[in-house]
Amino acid sequence: MFKVTIDGIEVEIPEGSTILEAARKIGPEVAPPTMCYYSSLETSGGYCRTCLVEVTKGSEKDPRPMPKLVPACRTQAMDGMVVTNELSARVKEARAGVTEFLLFNHPLDCPVCDQAGECHLQDLSYEHGKYKTRTDFERRTFEKIDIGDKISLHMNRCILCYRCVKVADQLTDNRVHGVLNRGDHAEISTYIKEAIDNDFSGNMIDVCPVGALTDRTFRFKSRVWFTKPMDAHRDCEKCSGKVVLWYKGDDVLRVTGRKDTWGEVEEFICNTCRFDKKKTSDWTIEGVRDISRHSVISANKYKKLVKPNEFTLNDIKALPE
Amino acid sequence: MQRKLLFEHIDTEGIQTFDVYRSKGGYSSVEKALKTMSPDEVVEEVKRSGLRGRGGAGFPTGMKWGFLAKPEGVPRYLVCNADESEPGTFKDRYLMEHIPHLLIEGMITSSYALGANTSYIYVRGEFFYVIRILERAIEEAYKNGWLGKNIQGSGFDHDIYVHPGAGAYICGEETALLESLEGKRGNPRIKPPFPAVKGLYGCPTVVNNVETIAAVCSIVNDGGAAYADIGVGRSTGTKLISASGHINKPGVYEIELGLPVEEFIYSDAFCGGILNGKALKAVVAGGSSVPILPAELILKTAEGEPRLMSYESLADGGFATGTMLGSGGFIVMDESASVVHNLYTFTRFYHHESCGQCSPCREGTGWMEKILHKILEGNGTMEDIDLLWDVQSKIEGNTICPLGDAAAWPVASAIRHFRHEFEEYVKHPARHQQINFYDHCHNLASATT
């Protein structure tokens, strides 16, 4: 076991773990945000640079600090390593910079984007971004391509995290989409306009941190925070069948995988469960899905919400003279 | 008198062919290494020579070779990085075009030292004619028994393959090059693991620049100590410099490291002074990605010492008052050149060549280009200059590969040393737009032909 200190908190981790894994073990207060890393996808991470952290002590053996900020998701933690994340001004500045870069070409169409409310980029910009934009240049746009009747690709919103490419590589047999072109014109595309059609393609939607890949069967039906998530399962021959149903009234508007604290799907689900089973009778309901109190999706729906102390006029005291 | 190690016979008629090259003592380093030295002895000689990577970073070659992992039963590879795409650098092309056997010879000797039975030359896609020259040279080497099985009866087998790139600057980054060589999209890998441990096809690999590999020949022939005698301090040996811009004699020069910059620019043996007798304004000393320096800082360091063509002297003063030797792309600008225009050209290049993998480089290079374009169009403001500075500082050091740094450094140095010019441009755009950049290039082209 290795001992690693992150933001002054010590944690024990198995050898070979990354800094991010160590930070997540401590908890959300020190875990850096991630936009491209996905724990269940191999070789993911390292691209978005939001998880950059400062290593102030390399290890017990070699205590030299690392000169550059390092991506927590792809850097192995060493025994005795000391890492600063939120406490480092350098990290905060770099992270604010990365947030700004990610938003540089990202359309501000949140009001019409299905991902709004569960978008990682929204969270990132809220927590680490600037309140004011410093650019008025025209954003780059792409021609829209059709990738099938179940998934909608809105390339303008893509931040090139490569997660959907890795899903196709590691979960399905034949990957038909990938990254074409270079630089800020790089795009997720099927080379010869082909539909992405296989049993697990729907997971691309769940792993997409932004609204670039959305569920066509759910498109424009409702804002996510007006829907009520319920845990449910069914016997499925292809996948675990453990899902979240998103209800509005008595209707199931969409089905997704179950996401953990870090917004990552616990178990990938198949397209039959996701797109075709939209009746309550298809499912065994387990109960209301626990959603973080800080998420907009939880708004006004949970009894867990603590009622604030009632405010009375008697509380007002005159200022001391 | 400057000694020449690489270009000693470059003017010999027919040096491109095996027979002439051999008659001038070619392939003697292979002979010497295979017959009288063990692989480790060759590595030791290279370490002793102090040879540093000529591709830009200047990392000691012997040390790099020493890092190569040598697990049992796993092949090792040598890859020659001939994807020379840095604006201002054209030394490798010249070398491969005129004396291809020198590279082949260096490849065989180096491979012997590293224990690699297969090596690759990854050539920039635009150099299609160079690929033909190299393939002809390799064919000749096979025919004469210098490649293939059991080279010259020594028991050492070696094959060289030439692989054309597809025209991406990023594939000159060593891990992107390996990806490309494997047939994948040329995205830089996240390091570690370094190529010395896990490189081409997951095997230990050394990636070296053309000039570095070529330099190995004379190191083996004359010994590392003799090579280390040339040059100053830790900058040993000779270096090819591709000089371009407003000078009387642009071209590729082989210099002994430690030559004063002033002599290099003004001596008739080299650049021959500034074109049309104008005054020197600025120099980009090592290819487009290194910081630009104004005349007073390129000729003399901040302490007033004469600046030398060496790794240390050019880097003297850090990035505040120094630059880097880089890959030796020496771009000279006279008083009529516009630093703002020049910077726009560089930035446009990096925007175009960014692979798009990591966000600071993908978005930041485009942002910088747009701001510079806005300034050139006459719509710039003073805040834009500060914004440009801020954007480059957010890119530098935060990217996967050095392309982000390469895009940020020219911007930082141009603002650091020529901020007045940016301000002048913002205040009086019309006055500066009259100096047409394209006319400028045209004049230059017609003056030198």
XYZ file of C-alpha atoms in Angstrom, chain A residues 43 45-50 52 68-69 71 74 93-98 100-106 130 134-140 158-162 179-186, chain B residues 167-170 185 187-188 190-192 351-368 370-371 374 386-387 390-395 397-402 405:
92
model
C -6.849 4.272 -21.844
C -8.254 10.279 -19.817
C -5.410 12.681 -20.308
C -7.043 14.751 -23.023
C -9.206 17.384 -21.382
C -6.621 18.583 -18.845
C -9.220 19.581 -16.237
C -4.303 18.824 -13.739
C 4.762 20.770 -14.687
C 1.189 20.219 -13.613
C -3.039 15.000 -15.246
C -2.984 9.332 -15.980
C -5.590 29.089 -12.728
C -4.814 26.280 -15.147
C -8.227 24.738 -14.540
C -9.969 28.033 -15.135
C -7.972 28.277 -18.343
C -8.979 24.794 -19.477
C -12.393 28.674 -20.812
C -10.778 26.717 -23.648
C -13.503 24.075 -23.529
C -16.133 26.792 -23.757
C -14.305 28.690 -26.495
C -16.050 26.792 -29.264
C -18.877 25.276 -27.256
C -15.137 32.758 -15.277
C -13.536 37.103 -23.120
C -14.267 36.229 -26.701
C -16.762 37.301 -29.282
C -15.370 35.283 -32.176
C -17.694 33.170 -34.213
C -17.708 29.608 -32.946
C -16.730 26.830 -35.287
C -18.496 18.041 -28.679
C -15.417 18.590 -26.512
C -13.512 15.636 -28.019
C -13.182 13.564 -24.867
C -12.879 10.382 -26.982
C -12.317 11.106 -34.915
C -11.796 12.647 -38.325
C -9.697 15.683 -39.182
C -7.385 17.616 -36.952
C -7.232 20.401 -34.387
C -10.391 22.317 -33.630
C -11.914 20.875 -36.787
C -11.573 17.344 -35.521
C 1.935 15.561 -44.078
C 1.169 16.246 -40.443
C 3.575 18.342 -38.373
C 2.442 16.575 -35.220
C -4.102 8.357 -36.207
C -1.941 11.514 -31.883
C 0.845 11.905 -29.342
C 0.529 10.175 -22.971
C 3.896 9.679 -21.325
C 4.967 7.687 -19.361
C -3.514 26.211 -35.229
C -3.588 24.251 -38.449
C -1.268 21.557 -37.145
C -2.679 21.004 -33.659
C -3.878 17.413 -33.461
C -6.918 18.344 -31.397
C -6.401 15.786 -28.702
C -6.033 18.004 -25.643
C -8.119 21.068 -25.077
C -5.595 23.834 -24.297
C -3.790 23.340 -27.598
C -6.864 22.571 -29.695
C -8.802 25.648 -28.638
C -5.958 27.909 -27.529
C -4.051 27.900 -30.812
C -7.235 28.835 -32.664
C -7.966 31.565 -30.183
C -4.513 33.093 -30.540
C -8.132 34.771 -34.192
C -6.868 37.502 -31.873
C -8.212 40.732 -35.478
C -3.008 41.203 -22.711
C -5.526 38.542 -23.626
C -2.943 35.283 -20.954
C -4.046 32.662 -23.475
C -0.486 31.581 -24.256
C 0.290 31.296 -20.553
C -2.675 28.945 -20.124
C -1.455 26.692 -22.935
C 3.053 23.397 -19.979
C -0.527 22.179 -19.772
C -0.626 20.044 -22.908
C 0.150 16.416 -23.661
C 2.984 17.087 -26.088
C 5.340 20.002 -26.772
C 4.565 24.948 -25.818
